[in-house]
Coordinates of C-alpha atoms in Angstrom, one line a residue:
X1 CA -21.2 -34.5 -177.5
X2 CA -18.9 -31.5 -177.0
X3 CA -16.7 -30.7 -174.1
X4 CA -16.3 -27.2 -172.8
X5 CA -14.3 -26.4 -169.7
X6 CA -14.7 -29.9 -168.3
X7 CA -18.4 -30.1 -168.8
X8 CA -20.1 -32.4 -171.3
X9 CA -22.9 -31.1 -173.5
X10 CA -25.2 -32.6 -176.0
X11 CA -25.5 -30.5 -179.2
X12 CA -27.7 -27.6 -178.5
X13 CA -30.1 -26.1 -181.0
X14 CA -28.4 -24.0 -183.7
X15 CA -30.0 -20.7 -182.6
X16 CA -27.1 -19.8 -180.4
X17 CA -28.0 -16.1 -181.0
X18 CA -31.1 -16.3 -179.0
X19 CA -30.7 -14.8 -175.5
X20 CA -30.1 -17.2 -172.7
X21 CA -32.8 -16.8 -170.1
X22 CA -32.5 -18.8 -166.9
X23 CA -36.0 -19.5 -165.4
X24 CA -34.8 -21.7 -162.4
X25 CA -31.4 -22.6 -161.0
X26 CA -30.1 -24.3 -157.9
X27 CA -26.9 -26.3 -157.0
X28 CA -28.2 -29.3 -158.9
X29 CA -30.1 -28.2 -162.0
X30 CA -30.4 -25.2 -164.3
X31 CA -33.6 -24.6 -166.4
X32 CA -32.8 -22.2 -169.2
X33 CA -34.4 -21.4 -172.5
X34 CA -31.8 -23.5 -174.3
X35 CA -31.6 -26.6 -172.2
X36 CA -32.1 -28.5 -169.0
X37 CA -28.7 -28.7 -167.4
X38 CA -28.1 -31.4 -164.7
X39 CA -25.1 -30.5 -162.7
X40 CA -22.6 -33.0 -161.1
X41 CA -23.8 -35.6 -163.5
X42 CA -20.7 -37.3 -165.0
X43 CA -18.4 -39.6 -163.0
X44 CA -15.6 -38.9 -162.0
X45 CA -15.4 -35.3 -163.4
X46 CA -18.6 -33.9 -161.8
X47 CA -19.3 -32.5 -165.3
X48 CA -22.8 -31.2 -166.2
X49 CA -25.2 -32.7 -168.8
X50 CA -27.1 -30.2 -170.9
X51 CA -30.3 -31.7 -172.6
X52 CA -31.8 -29.5 -175.3
X53 CA -35.6 -29.1 -175.0
X54 CA -36.3 -30.7 -178.4
X55 CA -34.7 -33.9 -177.1
X56 CA -36.9 -34.2 -174.0
X57 CA -40.1 -36.3 -174.0
X58 CA -41.1 -35.6 -170.4
X59 CA -39.9 -34.5 -167.0
X60 CA -41.6 -35.8 -163.9
X61 CA -41.1 -35.8 -160.2
X62 CA -39.7 -39.2 -159.1
X63 CA -43.0 -40.0 -157.4
X64 CA -45.0 -39.3 -160.5
X65 CA -42.5 -41.3 -162.6
X66 CA -43.2 -44.4 -160.4
X67 CA -39.6 -44.5 -159.2
X68 CA -39.1 -47.4 -156.7
X69 CA -36.7 -47.3 -153.7
X70 CA -34.3 -49.7 -155.3
X71 CA -33.9 -47.4 -158.3
X72 CA -32.5 -44.6 -156.1
X73 CA -28.8 -44.0 -155.8
X74 CA -26.5 -41.2 -154.5
X75 CA -24.6 -41.1 -157.8
X76 CA -24.9 -43.3 -160.9
X77 CA -27.4 -46.0 -161.7
X78 CA -29.2 -48.2 -159.2
X79 CA -31.3 -51.1 -160.2
X80 CA -33.3 -49.6 -163.1
X81 CA -32.7 -47.1 -165.9
X82 CA -32.1 -43.8 -164.0
X83 CA -28.6 -42.3 -163.8
X84 CA -28.6 -39.9 -160.8
X85 CA -26.4 -36.9 -160.4
X86 CA -24.2 -36.7 -157.3
X87 CA -26.2 -35.9 -154.2
X88 CA -27.1 -37.8 -151.0
X89 CA -30.7 -38.7 -151.3
X90 CA -31.6 -40.7 -148.2
X91 CA -29.2 -39.2 -145.7
X92 CA -29.4 -35.4 -145.5
X93 CA -28.3 -32.6 -143.2
X94 CA -30.4 -32.0 -140.1
X95 CA -31.7 -28.7 -139.0
X96 CA -29.0 -28.3 -136.4
X97 CA -25.3 -27.9 -137.3
X98 CA -23.3 -31.2 -137.7
X99 CA -26.4 -33.4 -137.6
X100 CA -27.7 -35.9 -140.1
X101 CA -31.2 -37.3 -140.6
X102 CA -32.8 -40.0 -142.7
X103 CA -34.9 -38.5 -145.5
X104 CA -38.1 -40.4 -145.9
X105 CA -38.9 -42.1 -149.2
X106 CA -41.9 -39.9 -149.9
X107 CA -39.8 -36.7 -149.4
X108 CA -37.0 -38.2 -151.6
X109 CA -39.4 -39.0 -154.4
X110 CA -41.1 -35.5 -154.1
X111 CA -37.7 -33.7 -154.4
X112 CA -36.1 -35.5 -157.3
X113 CA -36.9 -35.2 -161.0
X114 CA -36.6 -37.8 -163.8
X115 CA -36.1 -36.9 -167.4
X116 CA -37.1 -39.1 -170.4
X117 CA -34.8 -38.3 -173.3
X118 CA -36.1 -39.2 -176.8
X119 CA -34.6 -42.5 -178.1
X120 CA -32.6 -43.1 -174.9
X121 CA -33.0 -46.0 -172.5
X122 CA -31.1 -44.3 -169.6
X123 CA -33.2 -41.5 -167.9
X124 CA -31.2 -38.7 -166.1
X125 CA -32.3 -38.0 -162.6
X126 CA -31.6 -35.1 -160.2
X127 CA -32.4 -33.6 -156.9
X128 CA -34.0 -30.1 -157.0
X129 CA -34.1 -27.6 -154.1
X130 CA -37.5 -26.2 -155.0
X131 CA -39.5 -28.9 -156.9
X132 CA -42.6 -26.6 -157.3
X133 CA -40.6 -23.8 -159.0
X134 CA -38.4 -26.2 -161.0
X135 CA -41.4 -28.1 -162.4
X136 CA -43.3 -24.9 -163.2
X137 CA -40.3 -23.6 -165.3
X138 CA -39.7 -27.0 -166.9
X139 CA -43.4 -27.4 -167.8
X140 CA -43.4 -23.9 -169.4
X141 CA -40.3 -24.7 -171.6
X142 CA -41.5 -28.2 -172.6
X143 CA -44.8 -26.7 -173.7
X144 CA -43.0 -23.8 -175.5
X145 CA -40.7 -26.3 -177.4
X146 CA -43.2 -29.0 -178.1
X147 CA -43.7 -29.3 -181.9
X148 CA -47.5 -28.9 -181.6
X149 CA -47.5 -25.8 -179.4
X150 CA -47.7 -23.4 -182.3

């Protein structure tokens, strides 16, 4: 694992000359042709984690990955095998300024992703602003990088 400007990265594929194309990005994740980057992942540095596509088995929305309420946490690992990046999942900003609201469990599970990394017990998890767009980009890159897609 290399460190570059305070961010931790797993070793990315050797083809560093390939152009970096970002298909989706928000404040919590970046989906690029090189890797899935989960921002605000490491404690206490807020460093990002880059997971190369050839290391990913699957990525699902939390509801499709059968995530239970006791597995959720604002940062770190709850009861279970998911390490969440830093973001409040159950208490979120309301529509009016300076208001908070409780995010329902179904909304929470529909707006968070879980990543299964090959040969790893801990699964990274992250909130995404636009789950539909993020999952479309992720699905495209997983298919493109799957060994049997040729």
